[in-house]
Short mmCIF file of N, CA and C and ligand atoms in Angstrom, two decimals:
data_model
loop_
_atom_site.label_atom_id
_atom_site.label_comp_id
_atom_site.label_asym_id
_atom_site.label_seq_id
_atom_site.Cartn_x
_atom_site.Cartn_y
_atom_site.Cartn_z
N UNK A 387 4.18 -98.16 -24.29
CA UNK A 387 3.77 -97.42 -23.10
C UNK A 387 2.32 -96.98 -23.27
N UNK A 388 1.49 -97.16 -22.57
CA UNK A 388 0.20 -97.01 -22.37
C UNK A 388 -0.22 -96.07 -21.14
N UNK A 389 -0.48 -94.70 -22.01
CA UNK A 389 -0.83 -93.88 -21.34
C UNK A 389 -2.58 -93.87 -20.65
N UNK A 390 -2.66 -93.45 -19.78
CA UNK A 390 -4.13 -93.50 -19.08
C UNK A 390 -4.87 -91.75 -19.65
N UNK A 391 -6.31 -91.71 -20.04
CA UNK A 391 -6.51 -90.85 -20.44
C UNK A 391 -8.06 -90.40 -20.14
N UNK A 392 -8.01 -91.91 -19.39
CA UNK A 392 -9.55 -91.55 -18.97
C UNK A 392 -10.29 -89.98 -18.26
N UNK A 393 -8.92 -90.04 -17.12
CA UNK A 393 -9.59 -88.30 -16.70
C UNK A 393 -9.69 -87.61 -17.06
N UNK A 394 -8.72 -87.04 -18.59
CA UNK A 394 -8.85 -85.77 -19.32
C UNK A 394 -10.17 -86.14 -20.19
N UNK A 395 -10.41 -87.17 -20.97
CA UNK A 395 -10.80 -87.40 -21.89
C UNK A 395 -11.98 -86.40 -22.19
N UNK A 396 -13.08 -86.19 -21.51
CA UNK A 396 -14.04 -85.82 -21.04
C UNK A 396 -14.39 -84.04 -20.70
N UNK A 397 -13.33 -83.45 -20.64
CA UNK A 397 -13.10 -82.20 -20.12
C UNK A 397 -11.73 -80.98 -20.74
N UNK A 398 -12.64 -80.41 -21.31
CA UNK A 398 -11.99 -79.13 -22.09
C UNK A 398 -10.45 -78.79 -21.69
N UNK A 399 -9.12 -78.92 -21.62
CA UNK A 399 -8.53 -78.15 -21.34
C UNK A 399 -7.40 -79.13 -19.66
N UNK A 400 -8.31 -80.01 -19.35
CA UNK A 400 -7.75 -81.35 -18.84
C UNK A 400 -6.10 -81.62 -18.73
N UNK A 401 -5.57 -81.75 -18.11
CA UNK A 401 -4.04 -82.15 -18.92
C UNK A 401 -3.55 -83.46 -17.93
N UNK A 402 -2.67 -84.04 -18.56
CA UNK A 402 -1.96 -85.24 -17.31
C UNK A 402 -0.79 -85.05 -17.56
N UNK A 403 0.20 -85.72 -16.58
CA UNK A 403 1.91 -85.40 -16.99
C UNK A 403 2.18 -86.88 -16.46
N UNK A 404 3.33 -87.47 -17.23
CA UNK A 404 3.28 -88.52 -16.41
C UNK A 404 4.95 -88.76 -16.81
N UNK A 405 5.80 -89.31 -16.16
CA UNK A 405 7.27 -90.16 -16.92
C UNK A 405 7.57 -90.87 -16.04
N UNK A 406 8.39 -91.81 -16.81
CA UNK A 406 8.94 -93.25 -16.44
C UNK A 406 9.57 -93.87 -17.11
N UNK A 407 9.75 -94.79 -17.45
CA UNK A 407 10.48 -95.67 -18.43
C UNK A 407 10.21 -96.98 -18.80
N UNK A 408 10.36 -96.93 -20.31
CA UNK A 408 9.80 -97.94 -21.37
C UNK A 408 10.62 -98.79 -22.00
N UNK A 409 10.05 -99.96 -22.41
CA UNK A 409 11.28 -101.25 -22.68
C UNK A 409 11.28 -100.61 -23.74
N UNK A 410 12.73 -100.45 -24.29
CA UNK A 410 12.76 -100.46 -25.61
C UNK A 410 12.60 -101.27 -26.72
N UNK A 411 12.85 -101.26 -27.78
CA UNK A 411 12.60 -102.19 -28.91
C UNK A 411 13.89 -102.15 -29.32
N UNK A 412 14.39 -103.35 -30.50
CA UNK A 412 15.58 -103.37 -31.09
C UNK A 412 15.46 -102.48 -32.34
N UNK A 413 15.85 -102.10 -33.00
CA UNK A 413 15.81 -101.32 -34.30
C UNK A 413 16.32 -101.83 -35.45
N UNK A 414 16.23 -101.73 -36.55
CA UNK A 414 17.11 -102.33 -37.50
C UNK A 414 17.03 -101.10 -38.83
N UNK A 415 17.71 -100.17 -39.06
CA UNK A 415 17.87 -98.91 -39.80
C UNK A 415 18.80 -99.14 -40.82
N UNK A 416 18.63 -99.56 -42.28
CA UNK A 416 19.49 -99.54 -43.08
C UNK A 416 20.65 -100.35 -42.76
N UNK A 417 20.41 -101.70 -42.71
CA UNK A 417 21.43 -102.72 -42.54
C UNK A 417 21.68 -102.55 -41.22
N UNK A 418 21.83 -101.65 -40.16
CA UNK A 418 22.25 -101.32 -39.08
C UNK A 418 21.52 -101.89 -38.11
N UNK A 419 21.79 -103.24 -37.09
CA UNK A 419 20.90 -103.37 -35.87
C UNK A 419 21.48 -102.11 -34.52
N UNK A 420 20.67 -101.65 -34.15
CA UNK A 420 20.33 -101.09 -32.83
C UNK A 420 20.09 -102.14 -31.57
N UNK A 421 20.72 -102.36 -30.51
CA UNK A 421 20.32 -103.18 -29.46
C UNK A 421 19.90 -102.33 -28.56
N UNK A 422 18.90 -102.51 -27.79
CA UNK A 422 18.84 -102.08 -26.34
C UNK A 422 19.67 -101.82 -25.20
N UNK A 423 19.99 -100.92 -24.90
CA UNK A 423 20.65 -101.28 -23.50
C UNK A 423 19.74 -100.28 -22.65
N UNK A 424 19.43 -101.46 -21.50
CA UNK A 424 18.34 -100.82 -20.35
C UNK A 424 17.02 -100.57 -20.70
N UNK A 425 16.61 -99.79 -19.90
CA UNK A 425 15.61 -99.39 -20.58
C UNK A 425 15.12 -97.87 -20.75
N UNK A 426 14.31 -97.50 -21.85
CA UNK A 426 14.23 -95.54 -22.20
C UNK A 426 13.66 -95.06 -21.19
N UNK A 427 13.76 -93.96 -21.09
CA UNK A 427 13.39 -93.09 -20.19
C UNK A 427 12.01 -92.07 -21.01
N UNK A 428 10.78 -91.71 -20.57
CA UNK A 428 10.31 -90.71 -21.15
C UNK A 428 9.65 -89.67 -20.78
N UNK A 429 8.84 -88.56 -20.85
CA UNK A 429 8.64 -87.41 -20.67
C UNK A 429 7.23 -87.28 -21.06
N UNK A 430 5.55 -87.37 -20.09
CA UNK A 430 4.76 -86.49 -21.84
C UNK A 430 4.21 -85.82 -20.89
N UNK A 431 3.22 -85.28 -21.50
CA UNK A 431 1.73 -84.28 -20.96
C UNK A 431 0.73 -84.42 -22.19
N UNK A 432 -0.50 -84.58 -21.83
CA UNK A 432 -1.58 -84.66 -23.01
C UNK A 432 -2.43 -83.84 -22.31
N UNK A 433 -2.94 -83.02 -23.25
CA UNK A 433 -3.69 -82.36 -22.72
C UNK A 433 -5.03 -82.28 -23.97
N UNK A 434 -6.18 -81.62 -23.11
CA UNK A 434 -7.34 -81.94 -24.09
C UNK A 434 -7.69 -80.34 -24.67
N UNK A 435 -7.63 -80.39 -25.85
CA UNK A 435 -7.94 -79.46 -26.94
C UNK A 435 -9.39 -79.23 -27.31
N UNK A 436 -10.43 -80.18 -26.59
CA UNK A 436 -11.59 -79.90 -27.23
C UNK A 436 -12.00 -81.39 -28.20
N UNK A 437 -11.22 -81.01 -29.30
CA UNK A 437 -12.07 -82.27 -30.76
C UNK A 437 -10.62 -82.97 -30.21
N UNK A 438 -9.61 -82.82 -30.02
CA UNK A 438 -8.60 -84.05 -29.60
C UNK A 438 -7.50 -84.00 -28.09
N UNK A 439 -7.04 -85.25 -28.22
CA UNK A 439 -6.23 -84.66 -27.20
C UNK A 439 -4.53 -84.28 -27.75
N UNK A 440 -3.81 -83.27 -27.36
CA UNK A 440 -2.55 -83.16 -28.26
C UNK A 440 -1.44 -83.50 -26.75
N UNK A 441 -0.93 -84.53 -27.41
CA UNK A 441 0.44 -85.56 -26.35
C UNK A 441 1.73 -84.30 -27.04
N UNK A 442 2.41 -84.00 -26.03
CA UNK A 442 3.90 -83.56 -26.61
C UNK A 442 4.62 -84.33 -25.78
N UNK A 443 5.58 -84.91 -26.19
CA UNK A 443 6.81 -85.76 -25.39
C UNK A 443 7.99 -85.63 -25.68
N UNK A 444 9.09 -86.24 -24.57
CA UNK A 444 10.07 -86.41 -25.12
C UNK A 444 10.49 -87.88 -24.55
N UNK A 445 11.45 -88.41 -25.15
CA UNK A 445 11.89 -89.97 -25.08
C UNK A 445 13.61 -89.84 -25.28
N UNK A 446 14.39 -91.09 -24.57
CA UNK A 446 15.62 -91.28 -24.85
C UNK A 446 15.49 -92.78 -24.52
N UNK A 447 16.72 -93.06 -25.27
CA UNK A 447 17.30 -94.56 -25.26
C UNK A 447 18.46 -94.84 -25.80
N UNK A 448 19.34 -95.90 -24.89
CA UNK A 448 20.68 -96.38 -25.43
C UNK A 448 20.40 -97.34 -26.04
N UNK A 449 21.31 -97.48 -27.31
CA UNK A 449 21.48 -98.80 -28.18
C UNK A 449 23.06 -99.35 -28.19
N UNK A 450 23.26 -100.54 -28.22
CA UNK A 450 24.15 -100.64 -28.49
C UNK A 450 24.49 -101.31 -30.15
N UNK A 451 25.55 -100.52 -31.10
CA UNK A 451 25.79 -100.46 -32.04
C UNK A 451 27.23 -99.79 -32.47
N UNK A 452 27.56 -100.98 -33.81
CA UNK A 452 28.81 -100.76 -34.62
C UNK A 452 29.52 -99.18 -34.60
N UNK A 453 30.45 -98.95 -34.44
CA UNK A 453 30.97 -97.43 -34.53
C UNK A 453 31.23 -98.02 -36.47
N UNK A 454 30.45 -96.54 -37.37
CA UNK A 454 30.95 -96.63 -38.65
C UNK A 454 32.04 -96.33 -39.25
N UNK A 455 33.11 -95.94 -38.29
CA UNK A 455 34.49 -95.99 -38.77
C UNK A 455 35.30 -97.04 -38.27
N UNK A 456 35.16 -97.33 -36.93
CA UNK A 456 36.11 -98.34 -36.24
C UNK A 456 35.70 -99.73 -36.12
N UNK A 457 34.37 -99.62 -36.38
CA UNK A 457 33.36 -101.13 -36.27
C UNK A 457 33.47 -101.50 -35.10
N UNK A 458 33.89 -100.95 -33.45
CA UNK A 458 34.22 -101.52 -32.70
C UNK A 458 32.03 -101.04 -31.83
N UNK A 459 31.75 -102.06 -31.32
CA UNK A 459 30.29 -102.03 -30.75
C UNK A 459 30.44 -100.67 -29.81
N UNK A 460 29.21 -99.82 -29.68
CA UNK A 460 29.19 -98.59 -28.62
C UNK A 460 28.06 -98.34 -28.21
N UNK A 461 28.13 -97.84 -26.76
CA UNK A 461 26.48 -97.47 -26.20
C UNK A 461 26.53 -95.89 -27.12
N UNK A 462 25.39 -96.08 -27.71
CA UNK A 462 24.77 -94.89 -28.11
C UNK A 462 23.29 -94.40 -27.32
N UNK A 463 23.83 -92.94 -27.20
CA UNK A 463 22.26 -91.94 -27.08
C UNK A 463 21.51 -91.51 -27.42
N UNK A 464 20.22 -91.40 -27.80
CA UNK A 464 19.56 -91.10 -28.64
C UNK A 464 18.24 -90.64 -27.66
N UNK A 465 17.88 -89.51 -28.31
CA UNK A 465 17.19 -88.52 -27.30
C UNK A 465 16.01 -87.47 -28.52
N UNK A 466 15.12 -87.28 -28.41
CA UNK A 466 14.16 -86.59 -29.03
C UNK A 466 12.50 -86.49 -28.93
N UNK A 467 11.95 -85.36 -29.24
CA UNK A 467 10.57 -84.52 -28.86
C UNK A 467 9.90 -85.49 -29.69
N UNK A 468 8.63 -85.23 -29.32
CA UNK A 468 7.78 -85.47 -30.56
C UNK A 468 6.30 -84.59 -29.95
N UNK A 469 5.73 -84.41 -30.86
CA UNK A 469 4.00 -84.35 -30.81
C UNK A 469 3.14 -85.12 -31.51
N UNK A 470 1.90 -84.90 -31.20
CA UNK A 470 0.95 -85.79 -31.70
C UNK A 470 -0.76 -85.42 -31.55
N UNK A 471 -1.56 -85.63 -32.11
CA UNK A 471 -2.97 -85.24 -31.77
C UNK A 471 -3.70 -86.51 -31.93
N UNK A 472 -4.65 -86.99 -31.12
CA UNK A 472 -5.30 -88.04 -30.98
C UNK A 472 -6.87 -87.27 -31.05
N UNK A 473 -7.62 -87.54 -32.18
CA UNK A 473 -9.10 -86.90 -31.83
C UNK A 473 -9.70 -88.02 -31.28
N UNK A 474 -10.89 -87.45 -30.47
CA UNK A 474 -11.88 -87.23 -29.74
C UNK A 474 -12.56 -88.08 -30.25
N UNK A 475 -13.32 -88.84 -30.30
CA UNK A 475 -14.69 -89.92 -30.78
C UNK A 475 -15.76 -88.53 -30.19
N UNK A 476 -16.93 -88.22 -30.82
CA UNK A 476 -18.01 -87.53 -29.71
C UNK A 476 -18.88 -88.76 -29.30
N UNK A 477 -18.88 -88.55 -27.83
CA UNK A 477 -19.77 -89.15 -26.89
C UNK A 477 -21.06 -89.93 -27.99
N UNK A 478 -20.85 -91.50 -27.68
CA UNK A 478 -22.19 -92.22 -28.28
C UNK A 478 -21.96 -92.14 -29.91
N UNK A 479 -20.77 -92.16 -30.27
CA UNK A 479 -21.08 -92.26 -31.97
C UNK A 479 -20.02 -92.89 -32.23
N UNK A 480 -19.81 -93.79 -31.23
CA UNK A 480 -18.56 -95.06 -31.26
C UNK A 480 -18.97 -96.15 -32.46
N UNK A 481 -18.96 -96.33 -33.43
CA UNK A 481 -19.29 -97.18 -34.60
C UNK A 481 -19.64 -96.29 -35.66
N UNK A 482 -19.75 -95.54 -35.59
CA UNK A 482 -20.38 -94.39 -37.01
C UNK A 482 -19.40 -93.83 -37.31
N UNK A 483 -18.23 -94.34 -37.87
CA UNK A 483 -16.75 -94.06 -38.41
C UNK A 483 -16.81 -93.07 -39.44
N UNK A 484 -17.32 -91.62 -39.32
CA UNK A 484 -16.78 -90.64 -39.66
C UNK A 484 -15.19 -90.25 -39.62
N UNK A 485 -14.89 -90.41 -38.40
CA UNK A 485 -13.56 -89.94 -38.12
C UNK A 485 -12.58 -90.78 -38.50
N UNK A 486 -12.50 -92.24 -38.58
CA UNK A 486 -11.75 -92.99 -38.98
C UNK A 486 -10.98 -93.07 -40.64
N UNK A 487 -12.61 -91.91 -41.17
CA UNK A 487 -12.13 -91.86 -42.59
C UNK A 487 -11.09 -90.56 -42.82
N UNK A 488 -10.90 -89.46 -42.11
CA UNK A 488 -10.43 -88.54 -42.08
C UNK A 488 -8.65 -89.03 -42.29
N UNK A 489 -8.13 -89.82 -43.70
CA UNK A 489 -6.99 -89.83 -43.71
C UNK A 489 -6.17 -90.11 -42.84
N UNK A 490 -4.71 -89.47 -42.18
CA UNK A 490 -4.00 -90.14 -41.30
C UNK A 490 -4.13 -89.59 -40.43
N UNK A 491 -5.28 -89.23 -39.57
CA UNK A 491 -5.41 -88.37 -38.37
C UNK A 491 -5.97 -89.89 -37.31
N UNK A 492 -5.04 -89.31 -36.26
CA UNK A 492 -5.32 -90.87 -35.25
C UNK A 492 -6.44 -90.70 -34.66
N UNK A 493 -6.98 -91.62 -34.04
CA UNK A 493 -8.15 -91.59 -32.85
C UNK A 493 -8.31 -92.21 -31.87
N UNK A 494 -8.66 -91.56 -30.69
CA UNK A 494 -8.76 -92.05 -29.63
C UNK A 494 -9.65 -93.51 -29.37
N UNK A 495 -9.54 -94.65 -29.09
CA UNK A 495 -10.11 -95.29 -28.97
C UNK A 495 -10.40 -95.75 -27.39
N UNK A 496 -11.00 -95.54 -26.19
CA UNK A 496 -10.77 -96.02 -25.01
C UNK A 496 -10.29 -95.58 -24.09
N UNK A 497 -10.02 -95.60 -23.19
CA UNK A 497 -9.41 -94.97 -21.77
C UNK A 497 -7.30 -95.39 -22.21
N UNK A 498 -6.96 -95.71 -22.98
CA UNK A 498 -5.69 -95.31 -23.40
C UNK A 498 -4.94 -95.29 -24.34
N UNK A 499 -4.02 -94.45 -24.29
CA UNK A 499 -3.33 -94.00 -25.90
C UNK A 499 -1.91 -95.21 -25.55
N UNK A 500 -1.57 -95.86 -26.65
CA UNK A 500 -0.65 -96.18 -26.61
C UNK A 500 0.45 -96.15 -27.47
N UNK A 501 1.53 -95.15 -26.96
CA UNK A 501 2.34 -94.58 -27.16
C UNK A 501 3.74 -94.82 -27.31
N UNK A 502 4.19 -96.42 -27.54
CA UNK A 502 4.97 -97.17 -28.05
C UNK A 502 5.23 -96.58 -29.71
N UNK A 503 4.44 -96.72 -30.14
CA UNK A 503 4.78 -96.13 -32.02
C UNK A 503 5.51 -95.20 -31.67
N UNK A 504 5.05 -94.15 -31.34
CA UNK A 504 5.33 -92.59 -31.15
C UNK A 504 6.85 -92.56 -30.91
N UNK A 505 6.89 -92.90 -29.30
CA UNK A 505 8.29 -93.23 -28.98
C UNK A 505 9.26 -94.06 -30.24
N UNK A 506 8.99 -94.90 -30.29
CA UNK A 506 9.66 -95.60 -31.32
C UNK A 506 10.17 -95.07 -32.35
N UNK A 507 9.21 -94.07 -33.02
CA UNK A 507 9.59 -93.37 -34.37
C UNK A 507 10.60 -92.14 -33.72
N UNK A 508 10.42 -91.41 -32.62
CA UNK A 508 11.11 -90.44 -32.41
C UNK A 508 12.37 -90.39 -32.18
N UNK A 509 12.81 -92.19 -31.84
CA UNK A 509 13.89 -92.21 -31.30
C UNK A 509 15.14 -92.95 -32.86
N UNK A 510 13.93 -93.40 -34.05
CA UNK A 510 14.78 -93.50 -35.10
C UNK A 510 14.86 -92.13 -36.04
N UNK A 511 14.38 -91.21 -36.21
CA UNK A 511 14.61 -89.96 -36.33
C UNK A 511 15.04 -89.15 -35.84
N UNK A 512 15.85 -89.48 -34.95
CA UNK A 512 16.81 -88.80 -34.40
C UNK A 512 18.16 -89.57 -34.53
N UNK A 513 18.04 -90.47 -34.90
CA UNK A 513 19.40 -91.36 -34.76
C UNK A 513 20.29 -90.72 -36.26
N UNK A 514 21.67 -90.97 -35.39
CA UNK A 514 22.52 -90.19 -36.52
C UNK A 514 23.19 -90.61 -37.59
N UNK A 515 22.94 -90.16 -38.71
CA UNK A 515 23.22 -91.05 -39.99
C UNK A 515 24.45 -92.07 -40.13
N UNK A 516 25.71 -91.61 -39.63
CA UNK A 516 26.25 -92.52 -39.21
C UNK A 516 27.13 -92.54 -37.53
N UNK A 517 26.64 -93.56 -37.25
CA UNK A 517 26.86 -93.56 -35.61
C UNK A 517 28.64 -93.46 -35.47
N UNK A 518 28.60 -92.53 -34.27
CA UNK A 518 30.24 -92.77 -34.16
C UNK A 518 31.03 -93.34 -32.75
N UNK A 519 31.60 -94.16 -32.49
CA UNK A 519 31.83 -94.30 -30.88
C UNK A 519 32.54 -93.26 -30.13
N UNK A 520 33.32 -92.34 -30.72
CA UNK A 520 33.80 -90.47 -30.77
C UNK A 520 33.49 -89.82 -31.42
N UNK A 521 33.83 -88.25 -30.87
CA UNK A 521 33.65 -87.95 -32.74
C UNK A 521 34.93 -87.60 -33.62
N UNK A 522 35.99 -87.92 -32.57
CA UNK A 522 37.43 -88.00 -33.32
C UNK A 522 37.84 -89.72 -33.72
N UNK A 523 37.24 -90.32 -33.83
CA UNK A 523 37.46 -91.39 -34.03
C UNK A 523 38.30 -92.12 -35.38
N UNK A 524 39.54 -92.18 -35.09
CA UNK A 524 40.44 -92.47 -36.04
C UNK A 524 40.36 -94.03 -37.09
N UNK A 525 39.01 -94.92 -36.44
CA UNK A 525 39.07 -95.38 -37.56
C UNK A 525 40.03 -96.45 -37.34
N UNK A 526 39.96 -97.48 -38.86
CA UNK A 526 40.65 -98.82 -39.21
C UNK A 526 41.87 -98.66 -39.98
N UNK A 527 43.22 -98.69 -39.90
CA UNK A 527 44.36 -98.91 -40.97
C UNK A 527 43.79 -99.25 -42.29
N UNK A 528 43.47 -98.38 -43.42
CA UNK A 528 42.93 -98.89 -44.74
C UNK A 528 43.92 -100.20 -45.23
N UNK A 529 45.57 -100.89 -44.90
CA UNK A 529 46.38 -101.17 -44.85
C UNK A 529 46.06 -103.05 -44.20
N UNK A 530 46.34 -102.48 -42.72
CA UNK A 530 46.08 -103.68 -42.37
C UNK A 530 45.14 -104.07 -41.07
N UNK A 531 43.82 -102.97 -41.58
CA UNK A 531 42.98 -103.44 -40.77
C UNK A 531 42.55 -102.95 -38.79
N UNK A 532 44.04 -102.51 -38.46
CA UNK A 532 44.48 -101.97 -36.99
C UNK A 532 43.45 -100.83 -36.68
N UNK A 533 42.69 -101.20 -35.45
CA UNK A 533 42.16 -99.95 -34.86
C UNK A 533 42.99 -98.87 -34.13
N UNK A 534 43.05 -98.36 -35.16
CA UNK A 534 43.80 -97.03 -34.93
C UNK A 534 43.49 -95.71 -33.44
N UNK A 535 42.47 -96.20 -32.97
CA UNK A 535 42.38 -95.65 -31.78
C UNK A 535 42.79 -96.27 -30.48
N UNK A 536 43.37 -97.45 -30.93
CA UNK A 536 44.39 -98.16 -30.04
C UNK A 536 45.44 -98.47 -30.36
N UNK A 537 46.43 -97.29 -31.70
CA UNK A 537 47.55 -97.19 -31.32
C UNK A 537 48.35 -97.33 -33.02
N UNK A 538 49.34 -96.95 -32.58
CA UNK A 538 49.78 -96.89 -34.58
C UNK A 538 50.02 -98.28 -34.66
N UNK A 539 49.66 -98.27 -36.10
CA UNK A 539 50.11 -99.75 -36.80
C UNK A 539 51.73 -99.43 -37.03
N UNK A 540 52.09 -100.51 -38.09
CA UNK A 540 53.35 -100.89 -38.50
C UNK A 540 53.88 -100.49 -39.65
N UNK A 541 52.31 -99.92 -40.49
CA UNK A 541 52.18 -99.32 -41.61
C UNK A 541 53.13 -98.29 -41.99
N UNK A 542 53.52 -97.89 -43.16
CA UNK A 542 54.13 -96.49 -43.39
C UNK A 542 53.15 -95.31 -43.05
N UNK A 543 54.15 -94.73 -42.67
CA UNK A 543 52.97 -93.39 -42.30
C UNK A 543 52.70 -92.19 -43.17
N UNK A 544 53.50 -92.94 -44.55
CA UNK A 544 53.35 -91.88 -45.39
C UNK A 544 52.05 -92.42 -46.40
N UNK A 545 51.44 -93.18 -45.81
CA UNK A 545 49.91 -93.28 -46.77
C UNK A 545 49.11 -91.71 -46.87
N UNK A 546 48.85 -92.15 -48.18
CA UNK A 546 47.87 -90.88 -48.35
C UNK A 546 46.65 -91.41 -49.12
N UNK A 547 46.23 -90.15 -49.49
CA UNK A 547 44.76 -90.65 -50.25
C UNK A 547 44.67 -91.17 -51.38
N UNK A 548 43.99 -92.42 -51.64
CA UNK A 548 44.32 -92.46 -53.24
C UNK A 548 43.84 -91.98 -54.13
N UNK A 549 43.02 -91.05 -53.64
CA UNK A 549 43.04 -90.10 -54.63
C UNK A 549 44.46 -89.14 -55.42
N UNK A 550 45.33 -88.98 -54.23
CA UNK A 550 46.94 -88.38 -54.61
C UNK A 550 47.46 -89.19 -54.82
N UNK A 551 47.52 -90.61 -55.13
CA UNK A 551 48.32 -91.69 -54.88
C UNK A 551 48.49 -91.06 -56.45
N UNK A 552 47.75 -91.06 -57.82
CA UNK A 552 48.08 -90.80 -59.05
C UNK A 552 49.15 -89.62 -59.17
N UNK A 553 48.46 -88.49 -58.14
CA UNK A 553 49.55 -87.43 -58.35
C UNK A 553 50.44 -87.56 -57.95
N UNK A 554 50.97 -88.51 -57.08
CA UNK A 554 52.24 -88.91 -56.53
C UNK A 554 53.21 -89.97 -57.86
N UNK A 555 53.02 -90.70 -58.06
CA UNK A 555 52.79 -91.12 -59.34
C UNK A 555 53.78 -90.42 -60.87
N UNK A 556 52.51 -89.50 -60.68
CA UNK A 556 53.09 -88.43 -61.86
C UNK A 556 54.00 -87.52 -61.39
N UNK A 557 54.24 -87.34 -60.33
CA UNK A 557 55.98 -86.30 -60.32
C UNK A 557 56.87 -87.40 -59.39
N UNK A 558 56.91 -88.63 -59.49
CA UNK A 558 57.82 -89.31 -59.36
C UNK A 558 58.44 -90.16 -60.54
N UNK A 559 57.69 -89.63 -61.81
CA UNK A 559 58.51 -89.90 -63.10
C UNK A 559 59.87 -89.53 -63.62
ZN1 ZN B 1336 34.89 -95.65 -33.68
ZN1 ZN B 1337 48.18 -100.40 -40.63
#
């Protein structure tokens, strides 16, 4: 997403607001693909600070992805802020890369910020360590496999943990 910045750029205190919605990207997080579904929705205002301009936003997007208990595919939501500061070039000292050396501080280059990264990162930092398609989600028969949120297996229902499986074990001697 490519924000326009030409009008503030120039003027102390400036601001723009703008939202709409941005193609998303696919993700791939720790073995985990993320798909798209649709496209994100987002939120900003940049406003000019003087030496930069500071963007605050917010962004959402559905993915579709594995539930980590049931493995069955789910639209997920994923929704989160971000900020950011873009400095200022001063007027006419476009090649005299002072500012470029200043470590990881971004810079404005041109009449627009583009704000794809931004979004992008906000929306995998927010994503939840492990995705769930509920949040009661009962999960696979450790047994024989049955998605258990569509219904009892055939299994005994006296499984337990195997962690007790030993203590069960020892007072059935
Ligand atoms: Zn599930
Ligand atoms: Zn079962």
């Amino acid at each position: 997403m490519q924000l326009n910045v030409a009008e503030i750029k120039r003027e102390l205190g400036a601001r723009v607001e703008q939202e709409g919605t941005w193609s998303l990207p696919s993700l791939e997080v720790e073995g985990t693909e993320y798909v798209p579904v649709g496209a994100g929705k987002y939120r900003v205002e940049a406003t000019n600070t003087g030496k930069a301009l500071l963007v605050q936003g917010w962004v959402e997007g559905s993915f579709r992805v594995p539930c980590s208990r049931c493995l069955q595919d789910f639209s997920l939501k994923v929704a989160g802020d971000f900020e950011e500061e873009y400095c200022l070039q001063p007027e006419g000292e476009e090649g005299e890369e002072e500012g470029e050396e200043k470590g990881e501080e971004k810079v404005l280059s041109g009449d627009f910020l583009d704000l794809t990264p931004e979004f992008t990162s906000t929306l995998i930092l927010h994503l939840p360590m492990k995705p769930l398609c509920r949040e009661d989600c009962r999960g696979l028969c450790p047994r024989c496999g049955k998605n258990r949120n569509e219904g009892e297996c055939e299994c005994r229902t006296d499984d337990i943990d195997p962690r007790l499986e030993k203590l069960k074990e020892f007072f059935n001697r």
